[in-house]
Structure formats: C-alpha cells, structure tokens
mmCIF file of C-alpha atoms and ligand atoms in Angstrom:
data_model
loop_
_atom_site.group_PDB
_atom_site.id
_atom_site.type_symbol
_atom_site.label_atom_id
_atom_site.label_comp_id
_atom_site.label_asym_id
_atom_site.label_seq_id
_atom_site.Cartn_x
_atom_site.Cartn_y
_atom_site.Cartn_z
ATOM 1 C CA MET K 1 35.172 59.688 98.146
ATOM 2 C CA LYS K 2 36.037 63.799 97.713
ATOM 3 C CA VAL K 3 36.398 66.089 101.172
ATOM 4 C CA LEU K 4 36.938 69.472 100.799
ATOM 5 C CA PHE K 5 38.965 71.692 103.244
ATOM 6 C CA ILE K 6 39.464 76.165 103.160
ATOM 7 C CA SER K 7 40.377 78.419 105.644
ATOM 8 C CA ASP K 8 40.637 81.858 105.999
ATOM 9 C CA LEU K 9 38.199 83.249 103.786
ATOM 10 C CA HIS K 10 38.008 86.397 106.251
ATOM 11 C CA LEU K 11 34.334 86.555 105.596
ATOM 12 C CA LYS K 12 33.381 90.564 105.415
ATOM 13 C CA ALA K 13 30.806 92.827 104.347
ATOM 14 C CA GLU K 14 33.469 95.130 102.804
ATOM 15 C CA ARG K 15 33.949 92.443 100.219
ATOM 16 C CA PRO K 16 30.910 90.577 98.461
ATOM 17 C CA ASP K 17 33.235 89.019 96.004
ATOM 18 C CA ILE K 18 34.568 86.548 98.401
ATOM 19 C CA THR K 19 30.747 85.631 99.390
ATOM 20 C CA ARG K 20 29.578 85.659 96.071
ATOM 21 C CA ALA K 21 32.742 83.153 95.430
ATOM 22 C CA PHE K 22 32.060 81.367 98.276
ATOM 23 C CA LEU K 23 28.105 80.299 97.229
ATOM 24 C CA HIS K 24 29.441 79.693 94.034
ATOM 25 C CA PHE K 25 32.175 77.280 95.367
ATOM 26 C CA LEU K 26 29.458 75.321 97.429
ATOM 27 C CA SER K 27 27.127 75.083 94.519
ATOM 28 C CA GLU K 28 29.600 73.668 92.041
ATOM 29 C CA THR K 29 33.064 72.538 94.292
ATOM 30 C CA ALA K 30 31.371 71.487 96.647
ATOM 31 C CA ALA K 31 27.947 69.974 95.263
ATOM 32 C CA ASP K 32 29.547 66.675 95.051
ATOM 33 C CA ALA K 33 31.779 66.753 98.491
ATOM 34 C CA ASP K 34 31.125 64.161 101.433
ATOM 35 C CA ALA K 35 32.518 65.974 103.398
ATOM 36 C CA LEU K 36 33.512 69.748 103.867
ATOM 37 C CA TYR K 37 36.076 70.820 106.270
ATOM 38 C CA LEU K 38 36.198 74.831 107.579
ATOM 39 C CA LEU K 39 38.791 75.505 109.281
ATOM 40 C CA GLY K 40 38.797 78.621 110.899
ATOM 41 C CA ASP K 41 38.583 82.094 109.898
ATOM 42 C CA ILE K 42 35.902 81.906 107.684
ATOM 43 C CA PHE K 43 34.935 85.193 108.853
ATOM 44 C CA GLU K 44 36.884 88.549 109.727
ATOM 45 C CA ALA K 45 34.840 88.708 112.891
ATOM 46 C CA TRP K 46 32.212 86.906 115.185
ATOM 47 C CA ILE K 47 31.154 88.510 118.178
ATOM 48 C CA GLY K 48 28.242 85.990 118.779
ATOM 49 C CA ASP K 49 25.400 83.522 117.317
ATOM 50 C CA ASP K 50 22.832 86.420 118.279
ATOM 51 C CA ALA K 51 24.675 89.163 116.148
ATOM 52 C CA GLN K 52 24.659 87.744 112.795
ATOM 53 C CA GLU K 53 25.069 89.960 109.938
ATOM 54 C CA PRO K 54 21.729 89.963 107.015
ATOM 55 C CA GLN K 55 24.283 90.068 104.009
ATOM 56 C CA PHE K 56 25.007 86.304 105.023
ATOM 57 C CA ASN K 57 22.046 85.019 105.366
ATOM 58 C CA PRO K 58 22.260 83.684 101.696
ATOM 59 C CA LEU K 59 25.687 82.101 102.611
ATOM 60 C CA PHE K 60 23.990 80.359 105.819
ATOM 61 C CA ASN K 61 20.994 79.116 103.316
ATOM 62 C CA ALA K 62 23.762 77.547 101.040
ATOM 63 C CA LEU K 63 25.715 75.719 103.894
ATOM 64 C CA LYS K 64 22.549 74.134 105.473
ATOM 65 C CA SER K 65 21.193 73.065 102.340
ATOM 66 C CA LEU K 66 24.436 71.131 101.323
ATOM 67 C CA SER K 67 24.571 70.066 104.889
ATOM 68 C CA GLU K 68 21.160 68.582 103.711
ATOM 69 C CA ARG K 69 22.180 67.168 100.999
ATOM 70 C CA GLY K 70 24.216 65.017 102.997
ATOM 71 C CA CYS K 71 27.810 66.782 103.168
ATOM 72 C CA ARG K 72 29.012 66.058 106.245
ATOM 73 C CA LEU K 73 29.966 70.021 107.738
ATOM 74 C CA TYR K 74 32.668 70.657 110.005
ATOM 75 C CA PHE K 75 34.201 73.891 111.443
ATOM 76 C CA GLN K 76 36.972 74.421 113.083
ATOM 77 C CA HIS K 77 37.424 78.222 115.021
ATOM 78 C CA GLY K 78 40.480 80.443 113.862
ATOM 79 C CA ASN K 79 41.645 83.191 115.366
ATOM 80 C CA ARG K 80 38.878 85.567 113.919
ATOM 81 C CA ASP K 81 35.640 83.424 114.717
ATOM 82 C CA PHE K 82 36.431 81.247 118.191
ATOM 83 C CA LEU K 83 32.778 82.962 119.053
ATOM 84 C CA VAL K 84 30.942 80.864 116.584
ATOM 85 C CA GLY K 85 29.088 78.899 118.698
ATOM 86 C CA ASN K 86 26.663 75.454 118.608
ATOM 87 C CA GLN K 87 23.193 77.663 118.040
ATOM 88 C CA PHE K 88 25.073 79.082 114.913
ATOM 89 C CA LEU K 89 26.624 75.399 113.886
ATOM 90 C CA THR K 90 22.937 73.759 114.572
ATOM 91 C CA LYS K 91 21.477 76.262 112.596
ATOM 92 C CA ILE K 92 23.819 75.332 109.506
ATOM 93 C CA GLY K 93 24.337 71.227 110.113
ATOM 94 C CA ALA K 94 27.180 71.600 111.251
ATOM 95 C CA THR K 95 29.972 70.060 113.870
ATOM 96 C CA LEU K 96 32.335 71.527 115.577
ATOM 97 C CA LEU K 97 35.751 70.418 115.936
ATOM 98 C CA GLU K 98 38.159 70.213 118.870
ATOM 99 C CA GLU K 99 41.210 72.792 118.172
ATOM 100 C CA LYS K 100 43.360 69.897 117.291
ATOM 101 C CA GLN K 101 41.094 67.568 115.753
ATOM 102 C CA ARG K 102 42.107 63.616 114.528
ATOM 103 C CA ILE K 103 40.358 62.912 111.117
ATOM 104 C CA ASP K 104 40.214 60.096 109.117
ATOM 105 C CA LEU K 105 40.716 60.483 105.432
ATOM 106 C CA PRO K 106 40.462 57.706 102.265
ATOM 107 C CA ILE K 107 44.499 58.131 102.201
ATOM 108 C CA GLY K 108 44.542 57.280 105.732
ATOM 109 C CA SER K 109 44.786 59.598 109.232
ATOM 110 C CA ALA K 110 45.123 63.521 109.756
ATOM 111 C CA LEU K 111 45.932 66.120 112.359
ATOM 112 C CA VAL K 112 43.582 69.465 111.351
ATOM 113 C CA MET K 113 44.190 72.215 113.240
ATOM 114 C CA HIS K 114 43.720 76.295 112.428
ATOM 115 C CA GLY K 115 46.646 76.939 112.879
ATOM 116 C CA ASP K 116 47.999 79.790 115.411
ATOM 117 C CA GLN K 117 48.485 77.419 117.915
ATOM 118 C CA LEU K 118 51.683 76.613 116.141
ATOM 119 C CA CYS K 119 53.166 79.575 116.070
ATOM 120 C CA THR K 120 54.440 79.673 119.163
ATOM 121 C CA ASP K 121 57.143 82.368 118.216
ATOM 122 C CA ASP K 122 54.571 85.113 118.362
ATOM 123 C CA LYS K 123 54.790 85.056 122.278
ATOM 124 C CA ASP K 124 52.102 88.286 122.988
ATOM 125 C CA TYR K 125 49.718 86.459 120.718
ATOM 126 C CA GLN K 126 49.884 83.522 122.293
ATOM 127 C CA GLN K 127 48.769 85.324 125.763
ATOM 128 C CA PHE K 128 46.065 87.154 124.151
ATOM 129 C CA ARG K 129 45.191 83.616 122.808
ATOM 130 C CA ALA K 130 44.902 82.402 126.244
ATOM 131 C CA LEU K 131 42.970 85.423 127.766
ATOM 132 C CA VAL K 132 40.057 85.506 124.751
ATOM 133 C CA ARG K 133 39.702 81.090 125.095
ATOM 134 C CA SER K 134 38.519 81.293 128.407
ATOM 135 C CA PRO K 135 35.647 80.600 129.124
ATOM 136 C CA ASN K 136 35.337 83.305 131.636
ATOM 137 C CA TRP K 137 36.669 86.057 129.343
ATOM 138 C CA GLN K 138 34.312 84.713 126.575
ATOM 139 C CA GLN K 139 31.321 84.266 129.330
ATOM 140 C CA ALA K 140 31.710 87.881 129.888
ATOM 141 C CA PHE K 141 32.336 88.907 126.973
ATOM 142 C CA LEU K 142 29.227 87.073 125.134
ATOM 143 C CA ALA K 143 26.861 88.989 128.102
ATOM 144 C CA LYS K 144 27.670 92.360 127.034
ATOM 145 C CA PRO K 145 25.275 94.354 124.292
ATOM 146 C CA ILE K 146 26.210 94.004 120.930
ATOM 147 C CA ASN K 147 27.034 97.830 120.368
ATOM 148 C CA GLU K 148 29.745 97.264 123.169
ATOM 149 C CA ARG K 149 31.196 93.690 121.564
ATOM 150 C CA LEU K 150 31.271 95.613 118.382
ATOM 151 C CA ALA K 151 33.607 98.056 120.297
ATOM 152 C CA ILE K 152 35.819 95.754 122.048
ATOM 153 C CA ALA K 153 36.000 93.845 118.772
ATOM 154 C CA GLN K 154 37.225 96.253 116.511
ATOM 155 C CA GLN K 155 39.609 97.700 119.418
ATOM 156 C CA LEU K 156 41.123 94.445 119.427
ATOM 157 C CA ARG K 157 41.903 94.108 116.203
ATOM 158 C CA ALA K 158 43.328 97.582 115.709
ATOM 159 C CA THR K 159 45.607 95.954 118.496
ATOM 160 C CA SER K 160 46.547 93.045 116.812
ATOM 161 C CA GLN K 161 47.317 94.401 113.384
ATOM 162 C CA GLN K 162 49.250 97.369 115.151
ATOM 163 C CA LEU K 163 51.448 94.360 116.809
ATOM 164 C CA ALA K 164 51.205 92.774 113.359
ATOM 165 C CA THR K 165 53.227 95.393 111.975
ATOM 166 C CA GLU K 166 55.881 94.943 113.879
ATOM 167 C CA LYS K 167 56.759 91.651 113.864
ATOM 168 C CA SER K 168 58.910 90.045 111.771
ATOM 169 C CA ASN K 169 58.205 87.306 108.937
ATOM 170 C CA GLU K 170 59.578 83.836 110.839
ATOM 171 C CA ILE K 171 56.964 85.374 114.186
ATOM 172 C CA MET K 172 54.513 84.948 112.099
ATOM 173 C CA ASP K 173 55.077 81.740 110.916
ATOM 174 C CA VAL K 174 54.736 78.556 112.336
ATOM 175 C CA ASN K 175 57.365 77.418 114.394
ATOM 176 C CA PRO K 176 58.951 74.405 112.590
ATOM 177 C CA LEU K 177 59.694 72.302 116.380
ATOM 178 C CA ALA K 178 56.103 73.381 117.557
ATOM 179 C CA VAL K 179 55.119 71.279 114.320
ATOM 180 C CA SER K 180 57.285 68.554 114.532
ATOM 181 C CA THR K 181 56.647 68.063 117.975
ATOM 182 C CA VAL K 182 52.891 68.060 117.566
ATOM 183 C CA LEU K 183 53.055 65.669 114.300
ATOM 184 C CA ARG K 184 55.329 63.334 116.627
ATOM 185 C CA GLU K 185 52.748 63.562 119.685
ATOM 186 C CA GLU K 186 49.781 62.371 117.617
ATOM 187 C CA LYS K 187 51.558 60.226 116.099
ATOM 188 C CA ILE K 188 50.331 60.985 112.487
ATOM 189 C CA GLU K 189 51.387 61.492 109.031
ATOM 190 C CA LEU K 190 49.522 64.609 108.023
ATOM 191 C CA LEU K 191 48.690 67.439 109.338
ATOM 192 C CA ILE K 192 46.349 70.546 107.674
ATOM 193 C CA HIS K 193 46.239 73.866 108.764
ATOM 194 C CA GLY K 194 45.300 77.351 107.635
ATOM 195 C CA HIS K 195 45.795 80.866 109.466
ATOM 196 C CA THR K 196 49.562 81.872 108.214
ATOM 197 C CA HIS K 197 48.292 82.587 104.372
ATOM 198 C CA ARG K 198 51.189 80.364 103.484
ATOM 199 C CA PRO K 199 49.554 77.797 100.668
ATOM 200 C CA ALA K 200 51.920 75.387 100.426
ATOM 201 C CA ILE K 201 52.992 71.144 100.438
ATOM 202 C CA HIS K 202 55.813 70.628 103.007
ATOM 203 C CA TYR K 203 57.801 67.490 103.265
ATOM 204 C CA ASN K 204 59.978 66.300 105.993
ATOM 205 C CA GLN K 205 57.912 68.180 108.477
ATOM 206 C CA ARG K 206 58.598 65.387 111.653
ATOM 207 C CA SER K 207 61.765 63.641 110.469
ATOM 208 C CA ASN K 208 63.648 62.839 107.710
ATOM 209 C CA GLU K 209 61.001 61.494 105.580
ATOM 210 C CA HIS K 210 58.538 61.612 107.902
ATOM 211 C CA GLY K 211 55.342 64.412 108.428
ATOM 212 C CA THR K 212 53.609 66.888 105.853
ATOM 213 C CA ARG K 213 52.070 69.800 106.506
ATOM 214 C CA VAL K 214 49.295 71.171 104.315
ATOM 215 C CA VAL K 215 48.652 75.036 104.125
ATOM 216 C CA LEU K 216 45.491 76.218 103.041
ATOM 217 C CA GLY K 217 45.437 79.087 101.498
ATOM 218 C CA ASP K 218 43.744 82.763 102.410
ATOM 219 C CA TRP K 219 41.131 83.895 100.397
ATOM 220 C CA ASP K 220 41.309 87.391 98.524
ATOM 221 C CA THR K 221 42.506 87.826 94.895
ATOM 222 C CA LYS K 222 42.334 83.906 94.501
ATOM 223 C CA LEU K 223 40.457 81.211 96.488
ATOM 224 C CA TRP K 224 42.220 78.063 97.544
ATOM 225 C CA TYR K 225 41.346 74.604 98.692
ATOM 226 C CA LEU K 226 42.306 71.196 99.016
ATOM 227 C CA GLU K 227 40.581 68.164 97.504
ATOM 228 C CA CYS K 228 40.915 64.608 99.194
ATOM 229 C CA ASN K 229 40.362 61.894 97.188
ATOM 230 C CA ASP K 230 41.098 58.491 96.725
ATOM 231 C CA ASN K 231 44.216 59.420 94.788
ATOM 232 C CA GLY K 232 45.721 61.733 96.812
ATOM 233 C CA LEU K 233 45.391 65.479 98.133
ATOM 234 C CA LEU K 234 45.553 68.717 95.620
ATOM 235 C CA LEU K 235 45.559 71.924 96.679
ATOM 236 C CA VAL K 236 44.032 74.406 93.802
ATOM 237 C CA ASP K 237 43.693 77.635 93.581
ATOM 238 C CA GLU K 238 41.918 79.805 91.600
ATOM 239 C CA PRO K 239 40.929 83.890 90.774
ATOM 240 C CA ILE K 240 38.417 85.051 92.540
HETATM 241 MN MN1 MN T 1 43.847 82.967 111.408
#
C-alpha cells in the first residue's frame, strides 16, 4: 500500500518548471500509488471551474489518466484554490474532502487539513477566510464575468501579500493550542497538513508522547511529498 500527500505546489503560468515537475511526479512517483491526496494550494489561483488556463490541460489529462488507472485522487481546498469545484474534480476523477477530514491509512487513522485553519493568531486572515468561504460570497463572485473575477483575485492577493510582510513569523505559523485541540477533539494521533511552507515532522503535539504532526513542504526549488506505506511515514524532498 502506497499513499502519497502533496500540497502547496502553487501552480502558475510563470513557473512551467513546477508544472513539469508535477507531471514527472505523476508519471513516476505516483504511478504505483494507491491514493494521492492533494491537500490544497495546488493552484496559485482558481477563480472558477469555467475559467481554466489552457496551459494546465496536459496536467489535467495526467491526473485523469492516473485516476482512471485506479489511483484514488482526493482534493482538499487551500486558501488559494478554495473555489475548485465538483465540475473540475469530476473531470479529473477526484473526490473533494472536507476541510478537516479523517482518513484511514495502513498505519492507522489520520486527520488531513490544508492548515490555514490552524493559524489562529492571524486574525485578519481568519476574518478574510470566513468571508470568502461563505456560500453567499462565493455565489456572488462566481456569477461575475471572468475578467472581473481576475481583477478581484489580483487585488485580494496584493492585499494579503502586503499584510503578510507586516506579520511576524510566529503569527504566520500554526497555533500550538489549535493543533493540540484538534488532535484531542478528533481523538487522533496523526495530523497531516500543508500551508505554512515549513516541512517537518513534529512529535508530542497533543500531549507528552501523543500526537504527530506532519507538515508538507511547498514546491519551489525543491518538491516535497509524504509517502505512507506499510512501514510508516516518509517525508521526501527532491530538487526540481
Ligand atoms: Mn496555503
């Protein structure tokens, strides 16, 4: 049994090298995987399933053929691609996960999240998140013409980058209490998330000797993935 987890590829037109690395990952590393979990921010931006960028077509085809060959594909929303919808997911053969999803692995149960929900010290962001995740906001946004949606998305990104430069490192990381609380509430020993771009395996996150937290890495000069097999967990990085 081989289960793979990735997040934070931030695929965009200006980085064709990352799209190529992902295609390579799908045809090599994921070729014999039983499941592949895409845990958010796979795309740098997503303004609706009806506004896809043609340069990603080879990638969409590769994901579709992977799922058709029997690899189960799962997608969880990140803070950038939270508008990925069922129309697109059906096209590639992926299943949408809840924002906090319990899954079964060869080594036991785990909880997967994108991770932005755990950054509770970032009050501005949590407020923004509540707005853009509301069905009303999303319906109104998706009803706008594509060029208008693009303009709004660019403006939102510029604001969030501006705010991020003014925040300390601690604020941008997960809150330890938010982590231990979710582990305790879900009665779970393993949490897998991305978002913070701080790849690592942390222990004792629930209490002493309880609770492991795996943080996936972002794809930039290196790619990162987590492999879970019958022997355990392996956090892997490779040059792009
Ligand atoms: Mn993120």
